[in-house]
Coordinates of C-alpha atoms in Angstrom, one line a residue:
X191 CA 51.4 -28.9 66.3
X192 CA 52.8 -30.5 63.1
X193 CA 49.8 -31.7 62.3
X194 CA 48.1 -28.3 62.8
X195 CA 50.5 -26.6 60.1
X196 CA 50.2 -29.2 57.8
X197 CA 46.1 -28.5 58.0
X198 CA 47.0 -25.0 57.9
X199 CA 49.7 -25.2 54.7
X200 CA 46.8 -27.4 52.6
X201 CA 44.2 -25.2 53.4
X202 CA 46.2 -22.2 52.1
X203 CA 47.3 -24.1 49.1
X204 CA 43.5 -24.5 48.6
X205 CA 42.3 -21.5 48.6
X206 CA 45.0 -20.4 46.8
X207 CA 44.4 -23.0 44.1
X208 CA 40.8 -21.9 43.6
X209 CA 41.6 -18.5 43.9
X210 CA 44.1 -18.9 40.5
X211 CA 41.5 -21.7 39.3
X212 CA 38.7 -18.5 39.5
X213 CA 41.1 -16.1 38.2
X214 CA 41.8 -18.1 35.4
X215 CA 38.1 -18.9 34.5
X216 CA 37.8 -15.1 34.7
X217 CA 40.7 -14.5 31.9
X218 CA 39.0 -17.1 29.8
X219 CA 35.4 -15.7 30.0
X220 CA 37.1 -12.1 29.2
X221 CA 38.6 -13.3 26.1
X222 CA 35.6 -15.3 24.7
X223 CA 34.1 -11.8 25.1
X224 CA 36.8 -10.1 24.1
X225 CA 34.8 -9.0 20.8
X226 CA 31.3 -7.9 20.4
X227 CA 29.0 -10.1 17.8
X228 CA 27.7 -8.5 14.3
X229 CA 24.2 -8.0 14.3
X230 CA 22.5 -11.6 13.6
X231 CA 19.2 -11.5 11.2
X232 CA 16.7 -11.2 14.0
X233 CA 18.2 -8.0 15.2
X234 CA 18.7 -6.8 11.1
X235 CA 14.5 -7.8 11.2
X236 CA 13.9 -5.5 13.9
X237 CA 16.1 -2.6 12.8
X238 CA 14.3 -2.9 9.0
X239 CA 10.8 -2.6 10.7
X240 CA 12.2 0.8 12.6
X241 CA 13.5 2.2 9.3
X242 CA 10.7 2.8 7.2
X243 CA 10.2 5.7 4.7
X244 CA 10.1 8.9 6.5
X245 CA 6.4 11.1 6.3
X246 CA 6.5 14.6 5.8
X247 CA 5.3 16.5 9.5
X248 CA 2.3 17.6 7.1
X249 CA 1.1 14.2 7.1
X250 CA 2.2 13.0 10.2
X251 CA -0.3 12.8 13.5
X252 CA 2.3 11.8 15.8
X253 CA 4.3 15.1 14.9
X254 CA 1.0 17.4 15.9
X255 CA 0.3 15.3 18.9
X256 CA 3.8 15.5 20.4
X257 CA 3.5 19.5 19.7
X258 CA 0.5 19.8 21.8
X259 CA 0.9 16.2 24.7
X260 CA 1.6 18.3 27.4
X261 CA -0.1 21.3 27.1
X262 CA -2.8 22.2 29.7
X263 CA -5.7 22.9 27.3
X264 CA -5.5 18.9 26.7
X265 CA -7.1 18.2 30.2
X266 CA -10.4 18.0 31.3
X267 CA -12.3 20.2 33.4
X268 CA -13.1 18.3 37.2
X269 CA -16.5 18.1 36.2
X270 CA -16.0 16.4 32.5
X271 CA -13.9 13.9 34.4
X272 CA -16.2 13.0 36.8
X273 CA -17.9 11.9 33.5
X274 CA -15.0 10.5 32.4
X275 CA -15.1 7.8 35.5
X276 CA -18.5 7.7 35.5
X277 CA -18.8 5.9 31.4
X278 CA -15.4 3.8 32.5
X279 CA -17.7 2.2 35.4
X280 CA -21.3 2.3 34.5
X281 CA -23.8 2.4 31.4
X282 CA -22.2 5.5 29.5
X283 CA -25.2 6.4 28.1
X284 CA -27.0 6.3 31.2
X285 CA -24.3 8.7 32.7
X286 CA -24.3 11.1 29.5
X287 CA -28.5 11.7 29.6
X288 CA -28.1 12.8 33.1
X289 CA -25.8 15.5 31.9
X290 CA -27.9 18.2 31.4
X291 CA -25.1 20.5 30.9
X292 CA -23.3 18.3 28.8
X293 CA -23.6 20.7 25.7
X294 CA -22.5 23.9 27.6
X295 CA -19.1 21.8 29.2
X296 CA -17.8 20.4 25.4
X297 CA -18.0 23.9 24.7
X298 CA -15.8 24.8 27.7
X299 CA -13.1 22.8 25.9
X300 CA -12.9 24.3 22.6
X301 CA -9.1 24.3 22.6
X302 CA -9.3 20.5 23.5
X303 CA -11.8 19.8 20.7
X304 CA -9.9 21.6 18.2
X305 CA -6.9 19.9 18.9
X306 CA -8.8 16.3 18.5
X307 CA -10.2 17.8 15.2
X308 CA -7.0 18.5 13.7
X309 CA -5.6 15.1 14.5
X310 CA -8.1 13.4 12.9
X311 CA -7.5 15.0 9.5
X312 CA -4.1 13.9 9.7
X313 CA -3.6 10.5 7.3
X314 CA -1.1 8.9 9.1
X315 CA 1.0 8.1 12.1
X316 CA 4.6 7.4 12.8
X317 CA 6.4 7.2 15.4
X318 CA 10.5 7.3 16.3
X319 CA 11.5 3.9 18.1
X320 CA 11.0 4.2 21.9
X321 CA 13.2 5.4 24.0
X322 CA 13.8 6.2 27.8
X323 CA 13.5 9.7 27.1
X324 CA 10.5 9.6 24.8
X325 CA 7.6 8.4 26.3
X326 CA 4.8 11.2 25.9
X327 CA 1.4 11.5 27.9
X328 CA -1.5 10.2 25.9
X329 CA -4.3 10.5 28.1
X330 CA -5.1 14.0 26.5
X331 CA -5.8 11.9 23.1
X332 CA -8.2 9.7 25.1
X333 CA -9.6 13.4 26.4
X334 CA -10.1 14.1 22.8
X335 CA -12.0 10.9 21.6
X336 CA -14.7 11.3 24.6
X337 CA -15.8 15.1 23.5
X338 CA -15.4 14.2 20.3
X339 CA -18.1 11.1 20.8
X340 CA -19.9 13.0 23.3
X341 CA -20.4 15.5 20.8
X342 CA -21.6 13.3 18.2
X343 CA -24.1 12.0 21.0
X344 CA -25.7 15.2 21.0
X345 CA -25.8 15.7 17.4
X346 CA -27.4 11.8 17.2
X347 CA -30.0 13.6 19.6
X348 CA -31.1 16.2 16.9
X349 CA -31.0 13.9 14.4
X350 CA -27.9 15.0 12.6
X351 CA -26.8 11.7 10.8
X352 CA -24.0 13.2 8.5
X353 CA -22.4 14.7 11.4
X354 CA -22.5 11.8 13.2
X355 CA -21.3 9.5 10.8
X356 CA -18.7 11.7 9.8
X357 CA -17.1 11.9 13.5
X358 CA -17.4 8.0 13.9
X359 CA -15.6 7.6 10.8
X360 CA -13.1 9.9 11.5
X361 CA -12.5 8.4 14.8
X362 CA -12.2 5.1 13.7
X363 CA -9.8 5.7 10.6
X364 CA -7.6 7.8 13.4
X365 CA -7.7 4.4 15.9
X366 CA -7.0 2.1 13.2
X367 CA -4.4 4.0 11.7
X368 CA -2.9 4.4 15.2
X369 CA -3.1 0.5 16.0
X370 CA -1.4 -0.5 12.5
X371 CA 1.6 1.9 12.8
X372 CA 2.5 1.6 16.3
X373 CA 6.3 0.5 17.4
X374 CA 5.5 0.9 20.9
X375 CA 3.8 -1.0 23.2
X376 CA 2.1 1.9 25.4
X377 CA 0.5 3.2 22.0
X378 CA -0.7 0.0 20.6
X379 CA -2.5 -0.7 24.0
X380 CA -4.1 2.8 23.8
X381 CA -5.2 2.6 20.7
X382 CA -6.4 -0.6 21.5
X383 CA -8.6 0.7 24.3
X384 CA -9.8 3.4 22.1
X385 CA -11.0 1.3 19.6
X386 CA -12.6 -0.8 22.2
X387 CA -14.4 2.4 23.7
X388 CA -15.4 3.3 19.8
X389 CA -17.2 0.1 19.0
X390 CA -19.3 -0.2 22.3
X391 CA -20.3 3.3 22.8
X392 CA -20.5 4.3 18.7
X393 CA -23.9 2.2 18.5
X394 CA -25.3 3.7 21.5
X395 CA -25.0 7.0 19.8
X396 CA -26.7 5.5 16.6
X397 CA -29.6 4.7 18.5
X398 CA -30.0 8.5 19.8
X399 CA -31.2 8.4 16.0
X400 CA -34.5 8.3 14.5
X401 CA -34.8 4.3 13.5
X402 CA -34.7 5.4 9.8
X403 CA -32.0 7.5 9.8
X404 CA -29.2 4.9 11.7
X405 CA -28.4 2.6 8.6
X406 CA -26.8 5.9 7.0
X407 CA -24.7 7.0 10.1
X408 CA -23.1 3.1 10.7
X409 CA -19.5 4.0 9.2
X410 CA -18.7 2.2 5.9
X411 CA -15.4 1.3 7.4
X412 CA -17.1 -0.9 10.1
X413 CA -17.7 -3.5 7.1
X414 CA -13.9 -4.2 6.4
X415 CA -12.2 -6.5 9.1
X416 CA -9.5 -5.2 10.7
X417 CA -6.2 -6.1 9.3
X418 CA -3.6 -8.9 10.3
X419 CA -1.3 -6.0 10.6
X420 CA -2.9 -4.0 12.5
X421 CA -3.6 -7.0 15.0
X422 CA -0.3 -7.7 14.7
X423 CA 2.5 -7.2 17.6
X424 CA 5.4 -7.7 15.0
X425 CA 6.2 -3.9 14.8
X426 CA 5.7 -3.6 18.5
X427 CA 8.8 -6.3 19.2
X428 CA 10.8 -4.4 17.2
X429 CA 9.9 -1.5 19.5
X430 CA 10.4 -3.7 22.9
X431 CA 13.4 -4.6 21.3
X432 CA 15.0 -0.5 20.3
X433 CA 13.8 0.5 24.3
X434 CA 15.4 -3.0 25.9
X435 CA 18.7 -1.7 23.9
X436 CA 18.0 2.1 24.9
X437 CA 17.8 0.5 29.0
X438 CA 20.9 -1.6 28.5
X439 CA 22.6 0.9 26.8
X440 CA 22.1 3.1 29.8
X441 CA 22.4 1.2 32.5
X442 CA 25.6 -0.7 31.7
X443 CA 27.7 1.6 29.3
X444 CA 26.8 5.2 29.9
X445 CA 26.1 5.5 33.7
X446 CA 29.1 5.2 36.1
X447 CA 30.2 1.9 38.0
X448 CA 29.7 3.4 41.4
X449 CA 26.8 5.1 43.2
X450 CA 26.5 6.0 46.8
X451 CA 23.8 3.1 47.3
X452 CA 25.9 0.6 46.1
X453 CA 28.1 -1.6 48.3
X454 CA 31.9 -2.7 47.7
X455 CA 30.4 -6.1 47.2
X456 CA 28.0 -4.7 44.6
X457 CA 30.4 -2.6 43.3
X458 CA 33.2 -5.1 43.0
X459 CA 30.5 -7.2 41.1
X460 CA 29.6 -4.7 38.5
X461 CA 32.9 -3.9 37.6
X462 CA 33.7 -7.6 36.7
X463 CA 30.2 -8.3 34.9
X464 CA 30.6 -5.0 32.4
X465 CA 33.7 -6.5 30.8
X466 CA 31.2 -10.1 30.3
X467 CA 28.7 -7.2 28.9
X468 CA 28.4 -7.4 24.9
X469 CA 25.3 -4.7 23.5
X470 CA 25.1 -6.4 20.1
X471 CA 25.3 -9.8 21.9
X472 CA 22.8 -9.0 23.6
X473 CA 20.4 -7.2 21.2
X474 CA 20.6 -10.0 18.9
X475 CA 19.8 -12.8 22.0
X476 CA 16.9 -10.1 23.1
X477 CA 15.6 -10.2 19.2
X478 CA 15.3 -13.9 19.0
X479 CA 13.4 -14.6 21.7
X480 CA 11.1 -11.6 20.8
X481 CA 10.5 -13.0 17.6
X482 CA 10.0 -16.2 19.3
X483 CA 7.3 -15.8 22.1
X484 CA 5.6 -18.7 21.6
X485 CA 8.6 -21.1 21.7
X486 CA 10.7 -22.1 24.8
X487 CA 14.1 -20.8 23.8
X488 CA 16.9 -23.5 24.7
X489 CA 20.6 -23.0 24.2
X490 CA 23.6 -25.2 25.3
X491 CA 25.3 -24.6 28.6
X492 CA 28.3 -24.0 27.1
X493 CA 26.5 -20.7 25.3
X494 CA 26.6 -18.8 28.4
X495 CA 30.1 -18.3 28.5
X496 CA 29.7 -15.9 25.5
X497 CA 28.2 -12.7 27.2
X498 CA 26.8 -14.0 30.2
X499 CA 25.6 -10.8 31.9
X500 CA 23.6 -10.1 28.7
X501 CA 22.3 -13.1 28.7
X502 CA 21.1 -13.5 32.1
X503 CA 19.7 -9.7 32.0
X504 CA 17.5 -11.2 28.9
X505 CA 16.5 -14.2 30.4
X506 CA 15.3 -12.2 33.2
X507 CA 13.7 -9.1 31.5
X508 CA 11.5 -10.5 28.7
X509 CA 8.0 -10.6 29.6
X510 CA 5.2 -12.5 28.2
X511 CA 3.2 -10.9 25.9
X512 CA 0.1 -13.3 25.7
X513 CA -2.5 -11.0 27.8
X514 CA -1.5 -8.6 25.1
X515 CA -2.3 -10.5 21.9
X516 CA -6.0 -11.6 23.6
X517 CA -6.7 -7.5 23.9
X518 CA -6.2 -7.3 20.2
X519 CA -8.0 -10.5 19.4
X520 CA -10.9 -9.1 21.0
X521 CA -11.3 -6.0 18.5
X522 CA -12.5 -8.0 15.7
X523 CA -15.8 -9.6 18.2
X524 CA -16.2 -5.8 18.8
X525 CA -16.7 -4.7 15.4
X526 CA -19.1 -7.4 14.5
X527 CA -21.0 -6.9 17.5
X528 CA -21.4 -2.9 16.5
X529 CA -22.2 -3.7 13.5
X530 CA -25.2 -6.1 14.6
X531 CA -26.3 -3.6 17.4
X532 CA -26.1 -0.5 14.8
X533 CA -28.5 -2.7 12.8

């Protein structure tokens, strides 16, 4: 029996011990976090690449599109998208010559048209740094570039080169401007896939042409590679970067601790992890690895006991953006190629 409460006194005092030994590692971990860090260069980087001049709404696409994203007018008719699938899985050209109607359903979407046309004169595209709450719908520009091409297929059939050359140009200048001036991700692989759709159905419209007319329709822009800048994803981290703040933000300061799906357990452990929550901490960790994809980011053990929640979010949330850099790299093999194939 003595033997039995001397098990029973140690095993008390052990728990006990490692119950002050936790709380006491808890203390410490609070105040090393006491303080939230400045921002370090990388994060400074990323805000100076969201803060550039402001452009007048006059001269600004993204201010017309964002007027008009949602509207119903943007969306094709069930026919035109039939069409629509039809040149994403098969010989576009092939699909557009068995259209008989084609000419009578463009003219069904004026409104969409118009809208398209209007963008196109714009010179130039900015866009506000991502957020939650400002993601719009973009598949209504995509809408626009197929009538838009479509149309210039038909004018290539009654061999109207100027009109033709002026819509490719157009269309391209839009793209290009699009892809160099995007801060999020969503845009730059939209206009990545427009471009892409541009310079492998453009010279199939060329060759609707009469052979001595196509040289003069081939867009003078087509000659220039595409800039480093524009191939660049640079602006984009500093976007991934803004919208991983905007989620963290949200998630750990502004929404409550509790909700009715969480458990005590889960949360007994959120309550203790938002104190070991630092923003800037974390926004500046987020920024150098961003700026860093192609290197294995290695810190100390003794690093995580500055913001660990942060850091384990981060080193858990940051995706790999390889399969996105080889999308871009493939524009410039697409220009060339139009440009052989228009010849």
């Amino acid at each position: 029996m003595a033997v039995l409460k001397t098990v029973a006194r140690g095993t008390v005092k052990l728990l006990l011990g490692l119950l002050l030994l936790l709380i006491g590692l808890y203390l410490l971990l609070l105040a090393i976090n006491w303080q939230d860090a400045k921002p370090n260069d990388a994060s400074l980087h990323m805000q100076s690449l969201l803060q550039p001049p402001p452009i007048p709404a006059a001269q600004n696409g993204y201010q017309h599109f964002v007027a008009h994203h949602a509207n119903n007018e943007l969306r094709l008719s069930e026919s035109l998208q039939q069409l629509y699938h039809q040149c994403n899985q098969q010989d576009c050209a092939e699909a557009l010559t068995a259209k008989t109607d084609l000419a009578k359903l463009i003219a069904e979407h004026r409104q969409l048209m118009e809208f398209y046309q209007q963008l196109l004169q714009y010179p130039q595209w900015q866009e506000p740094p991502p957020t939650l709450q400002d993601i719009p719908l973009y598949q209504g520009l995509l809408h626009g570039q197929r009538l838009l091409l479509w149309q210039a297929w038909l004018e290539a059939q009654q061999g109207n080169n100027k009109q033709v050359k002026t819509a490719l140009t157009a269309d391209y200048q839009f793209w290009q401007t699009v892809l160099t001036n995007s801060n999020s991700l969503i845009t730059k692989m939209v206009s990545t896939a427009a471009l892409k759709h541009h310079f492998q159905f453009a010279p199939e419209i060329i060759k609707q042409l009469p052979k001595a007319q196509r040289p003069a329709a081939v867009p003078a822009a087509w000659a220039s590679a595409i800039s480093d800048k524009a191939l660049s994803l640079e602006l984009v981290m500093a976007g991934e970067w803004h919208f991983g703040a905007d989620i963290l933000a949200d998630t750990w300061l502004d929404n409550p601790d509790e909700s009715e799906n969480q458990s005590v357990f889960e949360t007994v452990f959120v309550r203790l992890a938002r104190p070991l929550f630092l923003l800037q901490d974390t926004k500046n960790v987020h920024a150098q690895q961003l700026l860093k994809q192609d290197e294995q980011a290695t810190y100390p053990w003794y690093s995580w006991l500055r913001n660990p929640s942060g850091r384990l979010l981060v080193a858990s949330s940051v995706p790999f953006y390889s399969d996105y850099r080889q999308r871009l790299q493939q524009l410039e093999p697409l220009r060339l190629q139009a440009l052989q194939q228009a010849d």
